[in-house]
PDB file of C-alpha atoms and ligand atoms in Angstrom:
ATOM      1  CA  UNK A  24      22.625 -37.346  61.624  1.00 61.00           C
ATOM      2  CA  UNK A  25      19.227 -39.144  60.477  1.00 67.00           C
ATOM      3  CA  UNK A  26      16.478 -36.883  57.929  1.00 80.00           C
ATOM      4  CA  UNK A  27      13.539 -37.680  57.474  1.00 84.00           C
ATOM      5  CA  UNK A  28      12.941 -36.839  53.752  1.00 93.00           C
ATOM      6  CA  UNK A  29      15.483 -38.711  52.480  1.00 97.00           C
ATOM      7  CA  UNK A  30      14.723 -41.964  51.220  1.00 97.00           C
ATOM      8  CA  UNK A  31      18.170 -43.569  52.030  1.00 98.00           C
ATOM      9  CA  UNK A  32      18.056 -43.158  55.476  1.00 97.00           C
ATOM     10  CA  UNK A  33      15.094 -44.226  55.898  1.00 96.00           C
ATOM     11  CA  UNK A  34      15.533 -47.456  53.942  1.00 97.00           C
ATOM     12  CA  UNK A  35      19.054 -47.903  55.818  1.00 97.00           C
ATOM     13  CA  UNK A  36      17.829 -47.595  59.613  1.00 96.00           C
ATOM     14  CA  UNK A  37      14.928 -49.792  58.295  1.00 95.00           C
ATOM     15  CA  UNK A  38      11.691 -47.444  57.820  1.00 95.00           C
ATOM     16  CA  UNK A  39      11.736 -48.770  54.552  1.00 96.00           C
ATOM     17  CA  UNK A  40      11.708 -52.511  53.873  1.00 96.00           C
ATOM     18  CA  UNK A  41      14.683 -53.466  51.233  1.00 97.00           C
ATOM     19  CA  UNK A  42      16.340 -56.759  49.969  1.00 98.00           C
ATOM     20  CA  UNK A  43      18.990 -56.933  52.640  1.00 98.00           C
ATOM     21  CA  UNK A  44      22.419 -58.762  52.171  1.00 98.00           C
ATOM     22  CA  UNK A  45      24.132 -56.822  54.953  1.00 98.00           C
ATOM     23  CA  UNK A  46      23.721 -55.095  58.372  1.00 98.00           C
ATOM     24  CA  UNK A  47      25.808 -53.310  61.181  1.00 98.00           C
ATOM     25  CA  UNK A  48      25.832 -50.818  63.048  1.00 98.00           C
ATOM     26  CA  UNK A  49      27.449 -48.553  60.560  1.00 98.00           C
ATOM     27  CA  UNK A  50      25.588 -50.054  56.709  1.00 98.00           C
ATOM     28  CA  UNK A  51      23.392 -51.584  55.369  1.00 98.00           C
ATOM     29  CA  UNK A  52      24.006 -53.148  52.184  1.00 98.00           C
ATOM     30  CA  UNK A  53      20.602 -53.437  49.799  1.00 98.00           C
ATOM     31  CA  UNK A  54      20.121 -54.897  46.472  1.00 98.00           C
ATOM     32  CA  UNK A  55      19.115 -51.935  44.017  1.00 98.00           C
ATOM     33  CA  UNK A  56      15.393 -52.176  42.961  1.00 98.00           C
ATOM     34  CA  UNK A  57      16.819 -51.162  39.313  1.00 98.00           C
ATOM     35  CA  UNK A  58      19.651 -53.588  38.661  1.00 98.00           C
ATOM     36  CA  UNK A  59      22.340 -52.993  35.992  1.00 98.00           C
ATOM     37  CA  UNK A  60      23.516 -57.017  36.436  1.00 98.00           C
ATOM     38  CA  UNK A  61      22.046 -59.953  38.958  1.00 98.00           C
ATOM     39  CA  UNK A  62      23.150 -59.051  42.374  1.00 98.00           C
ATOM     40  CA  UNK A  63      24.011 -54.820  42.318  1.00 98.00           C
ATOM     41  CA  UNK A  64      23.599 -53.843  44.998  1.00 98.00           C
ATOM     42  CA  UNK A  65      24.255 -50.509  47.113  1.00 98.00           C
ATOM     43  CA  UNK A  66      25.818 -50.017  50.427  1.00 98.00           C
ATOM     44  CA  UNK A  67      24.391 -47.589  52.662  1.00 98.00           C
ATOM     45  CA  UNK A  68      26.035 -45.549  55.123  1.00 98.00           C
ATOM     46  CA  UNK A  69      23.445 -45.345  57.970  1.00 97.00           C
ATOM     47  CA  UNK A  70      24.597 -41.565  58.977  1.00 97.00           C
ATOM     48  CA  UNK A  71      23.135 -39.113  56.436  1.00 97.00           C
ATOM     49  CA  UNK A  72      26.542 -37.778  53.659  1.00 97.00           C
ATOM     50  CA  UNK A  73      25.248 -36.195  50.925  1.00 98.00           C
ATOM     51  CA  UNK A  74      27.872 -37.456  48.756  1.00 98.00           C
ATOM     52  CA  UNK A  75      31.543 -38.566  49.970  1.00 98.00           C
ATOM     53  CA  UNK A  76      32.615 -34.685  50.165  1.00 98.00           C
ATOM     54  CA  UNK A  77      30.802 -35.195  53.124  1.00 98.00           C
ATOM     55  CA  UNK A  78      31.878 -38.885  54.557  1.00 98.00           C
ATOM     56  CA  UNK A  79      33.198 -38.907  57.467  1.00 98.00           C
ATOM     57  CA  UNK A  80      36.593 -40.493  57.735  1.00 98.00           C
ATOM     58  CA  UNK A  81      36.317 -43.293  59.269  1.00 98.00           C
ATOM     59  CA  UNK A  82      32.780 -44.182  57.346  1.00 98.00           C
ATOM     60  CA  UNK A  83      35.461 -43.637  54.025  1.00 98.00           C
ATOM     61  CA  UNK A  84      37.594 -46.078  55.716  1.00 98.00           C
ATOM     62  CA  UNK A  85      34.978 -48.871  56.151  1.00 98.00           C
ATOM     63  CA  UNK A  86      33.069 -48.620  53.431  1.00 98.00           C
ATOM     64  CA  UNK A  87      35.863 -50.334  51.632  1.00 98.00           C
ATOM     65  CA  UNK A  88      36.376 -52.619  53.732  1.00 98.00           C
ATOM     66  CA  UNK A  89      32.971 -53.580  53.497  1.00 98.00           C
ATOM     67  CA  UNK A  90      32.740 -53.047  49.554  1.00 98.00           C
ATOM     68  CA  UNK A  91      35.938 -56.089  49.716  1.00 98.00           C
ATOM     69  CA  UNK A  92      33.786 -58.251  52.178  1.00 98.00           C
ATOM     70  CA  UNK A  93      30.760 -58.306  49.691  1.00 98.00           C
ATOM     71  CA  UNK A  94      33.003 -58.413  46.934  1.00 98.00           C
ATOM     72  CA  UNK A  95      34.253 -61.586  47.877  1.00 98.00           C
ATOM     73  CA  UNK A  96      30.931 -62.962  48.863  1.00 98.00           C
ATOM     74  CA  UNK A  97      29.509 -61.498  45.186  1.00 98.00           C
ATOM     75  CA  UNK A  98      32.409 -64.046  43.737  1.00 98.00           C
ATOM     76  CA  UNK A  99      31.544 -66.883  46.021  1.00 98.00           C
ATOM     77  CA  UNK A 100      27.982 -67.330  45.893  1.00 98.00           C
ATOM     78  CA  UNK A 101      27.331 -65.805  42.880  1.00 98.00           C
ATOM     79  CA  UNK A 102      29.598 -66.631  40.553  1.00 97.00           C
ATOM     80  CA  UNK A 103      30.400 -63.483  39.254  1.00 98.00           C
ATOM     81  CA  UNK A 104      33.313 -62.827  37.123  1.00 97.00           C
ATOM     82  CA  UNK A 105      34.344 -59.241  37.758  1.00 98.00           C
ATOM     83  CA  UNK A 106      33.120 -56.637  39.771  1.00 98.00           C
ATOM     84  CA  UNK A 107      32.707 -52.731  39.638  1.00 98.00           C
ATOM     85  CA  UNK A 108      32.864 -50.856  42.271  1.00 98.00           C
ATOM     86  CA  UNK A 109      30.739 -47.235  41.267  1.00 98.00           C
ATOM     87  CA  UNK A 110      30.328 -43.844  43.235  1.00 98.00           C
ATOM     88  CA  UNK A 111      28.557 -41.064  41.849  1.00 98.00           C
ATOM     89  CA  UNK A 112      28.784 -37.548  43.272  1.00 98.00           C
ATOM     90  CA  UNK A 113      27.232 -34.670  42.082  1.00 98.00           C
ATOM     91  CA  UNK A 114      24.063 -34.312  39.389  1.00 97.00           C
ATOM     92  CA  UNK A 115      27.085 -34.003  36.729  1.00 97.00           C
ATOM     93  CA  UNK A 116      28.307 -37.410  37.326  1.00 97.00           C
ATOM     94  CA  UNK A 117      25.208 -39.018  37.348  1.00 95.00           C
ATOM     95  CA  UNK A 118      24.485 -39.243  41.346  1.00 98.00           C
ATOM     96  CA  UNK A 119      20.079 -39.335  41.424  1.00 98.00           C
ATOM     97  CA  UNK A 120      19.767 -40.006  45.266  1.00 98.00           C
ATOM     98  CA  UNK A 121      21.460 -37.134  47.816  1.00 97.00           C
ATOM     99  CA  UNK A 122      23.038 -39.624  50.138  1.00 98.00           C
ATOM    100  CA  UNK A 123      25.979 -41.237  49.712  1.00 98.00           C
ATOM    101  CA  UNK A 124      25.928 -44.979  48.412  1.00 98.00           C
ATOM    102  CA  UNK A 125      28.667 -47.205  46.958  1.00 98.00           C
ATOM    103  CA  UNK A 126      27.681 -49.578  43.945  1.00 98.00           C
ATOM    104  CA  UNK A 127      28.571 -52.975  43.561  1.00 98.00           C
ATOM    105  CA  UNK A 128      27.958 -54.401  40.289  1.00 98.00           C
ATOM    106  CA  UNK A 129      28.337 -57.822  39.874  1.00 98.00           C
ATOM    107  CA  UNK A 130      29.963 -58.559  36.173  1.00 98.00           C
ATOM    108  CA  UNK A 131      29.437 -61.822  34.029  1.00 98.00           C
ATOM    109  CA  UNK A 132      31.090 -62.404  30.892  1.00 97.00           C
ATOM    110  CA  UNK A 133      28.833 -61.213  28.136  1.00 97.00           C
ATOM    111  CA  UNK A 134      26.769 -59.416  30.471  1.00 97.00           C
ATOM    112  CA  UNK A 135      25.945 -56.513  27.589  1.00 96.00           C
ATOM    113  CA  UNK A 136      26.436 -53.529  30.031  1.00 96.00           C
ATOM    114  CA  UNK A 137      28.742 -50.893  29.460  1.00 91.00           C
ATOM    115  CA  UNK A 138      30.220 -49.050  32.488  1.00 90.00           C
ATOM    116  CA  UNK A 139      32.869 -46.621  31.193  1.00 87.00           C
ATOM    117  CA  UNK A 140      33.818 -43.726  29.342  1.00 92.00           C
ATOM    118  CA  UNK A 141      35.708 -42.570  25.608  1.00 95.00           C
ATOM    119  CA  UNK A 142      39.377 -41.984  26.114  1.00 95.00           C
ATOM    120  CA  UNK A 143      40.003 -39.066  24.537  1.00 96.00           C
ATOM    121  CA  UNK A 144      43.180 -36.702  23.323  1.00 97.00           C
ATOM    122  CA  UNK A 145      45.030 -34.761  25.927  1.00 97.00           C
ATOM    123  CA  UNK A 146      48.314 -32.576  25.247  1.00 97.00           C
ATOM    124  CA  UNK A 147      50.511 -32.626  27.870  1.00 98.00           C
ATOM    125  CA  UNK A 148      50.043 -28.618  28.860  1.00 98.00           C
ATOM    126  CA  UNK A 149      47.076 -30.041  30.068  1.00 98.00           C
ATOM    127  CA  UNK A 150      47.849 -32.379  31.887  1.00 98.00           C
ATOM    128  CA  UNK A 151      50.347 -30.279  33.198  1.00 98.00           C
ATOM    129  CA  UNK A 152      48.366 -27.496  34.318  1.00 98.00           C
ATOM    130  CA  UNK A 153      46.128 -30.343  36.073  1.00 98.00           C
ATOM    131  CA  UNK A 154      49.269 -31.524  37.731  1.00 98.00           C
ATOM    132  CA  UNK A 155      49.862 -27.271  38.954  1.00 98.00           C
ATOM    133  CA  UNK A 156      46.382 -26.381  40.155  1.00 98.00           C
ATOM    134  CA  UNK A 157      46.192 -29.489  42.030  1.00 98.00           C
ATOM    135  CA  UNK A 158      49.444 -30.020  44.244  1.00 98.00           C
ATOM    136  CA  UNK A 159      50.803 -25.489  43.875  1.00 96.00           C
TER     137      UNK A 159
HETATM  138  P1  5GP B 209      23.249 -42.768  41.630  1.00 91.53           P
HETATM  139  O1  5GP B 209      22.668 -42.981  40.556  1.00 91.53           O
HETATM  140  O2  5GP B 209      22.353 -42.031  42.728  1.00 91.53           O
HETATM  141  O3  5GP B 209      24.821 -43.404  41.921  1.00 91.53           O
HETATM  142  O4  5GP B 209      22.304 -44.202  41.866  1.00 91.53           O
HETATM  143  C1  5GP B 209      21.111 -44.693  42.733  1.00 91.53           C
HETATM  144  C2  5GP B 209      20.694 -46.232  42.735  1.00 91.53           C
HETATM  145  O5  5GP B 209      19.119 -46.281  43.651  1.00 91.53           O
HETATM  146  C3  5GP B 209      20.131 -46.140  41.486  1.00 91.53           C
HETATM  147  O6  5GP B 209      20.727 -47.363  40.867  1.00 91.53           O
HETATM  148  C4  5GP B 209      18.926 -47.004  41.764  1.00 91.53           C
HETATM  149  O7  5GP B 209      18.190 -48.159  40.541  1.00 91.53           O
HETATM  150  C5  5GP B 209      18.812 -46.830  43.402  1.00 91.53           C
HETATM  151  N1  5GP B 209      17.626 -46.358  43.886  1.00 91.53           N
HETATM  152  C6  5GP B 209      16.623 -46.060  43.823  1.00 91.53           C
HETATM  153  N2  5GP B 209      15.802 -45.801  44.495  1.00 91.53           N
HETATM  154  C7  5GP B 209      15.780 -46.742  44.954  1.00 91.53           C
HETATM  155  C8  5GP B 209      14.891 -47.970  46.322  1.00 91.53           C
HETATM  156  O8  5GP B 209      14.280 -46.531  46.609  1.00 91.53           O
HETATM  157  N3  5GP B 209      15.254 -48.525  47.026  1.00 91.53           N
HETATM  158  C9  5GP B 209      16.162 -49.570  45.874  1.00 91.53           C
HETATM  159  N4  5GP B 209      16.597 -50.594  46.557  1.00 91.53           N
HETATM  160  N5  5GP B 209      17.107 -48.816  45.332  1.00 91.53           N
HETATM  161  C10 5GP B 209      17.010 -47.815  44.663  1.00 91.53           C
HETATM  162 ZN1   ZN B 210      20.666 -39.378  53.922  1.00 91.53          ZN
END
């Protein structure tokens, strides 16, 4: 399904122009308009899925293979020193556009960006409770 009121559907399907780095029948890879670093790109599926929960299994498999291909091209052509894959689901996780997308963020030594979290202490009871909820 393509949604007329979804900006990433329109970009992915070419209704709205974008700086496209790669395109096939299922995906378009574009440069982010507000990049974290030089070369920050987004993988967009052409079929609408709001987030990872809605993404069909086939697209979920293909997106990582495509991410790997793009990562290698970024390493070889942009000369990045590292690369982050980021994929936000839900407002609480920082998702601002409700159409699945995977960020490819090339990293350069000393680029000043911080992607991460504050590690905290967790009691073993907490870890055990989570293990139980997830598995039993
Ligand atoms: P999120 O926070 O949802 O994971 O990421 C959304 C990303 O999409 C942001 O990095 C933002 O800069 C980018 N973005 C939002 N609107 C547009 C647009 O119209 N074109 C492009 N190329 N990127 C966009
Ligand atoms: Zn969409």
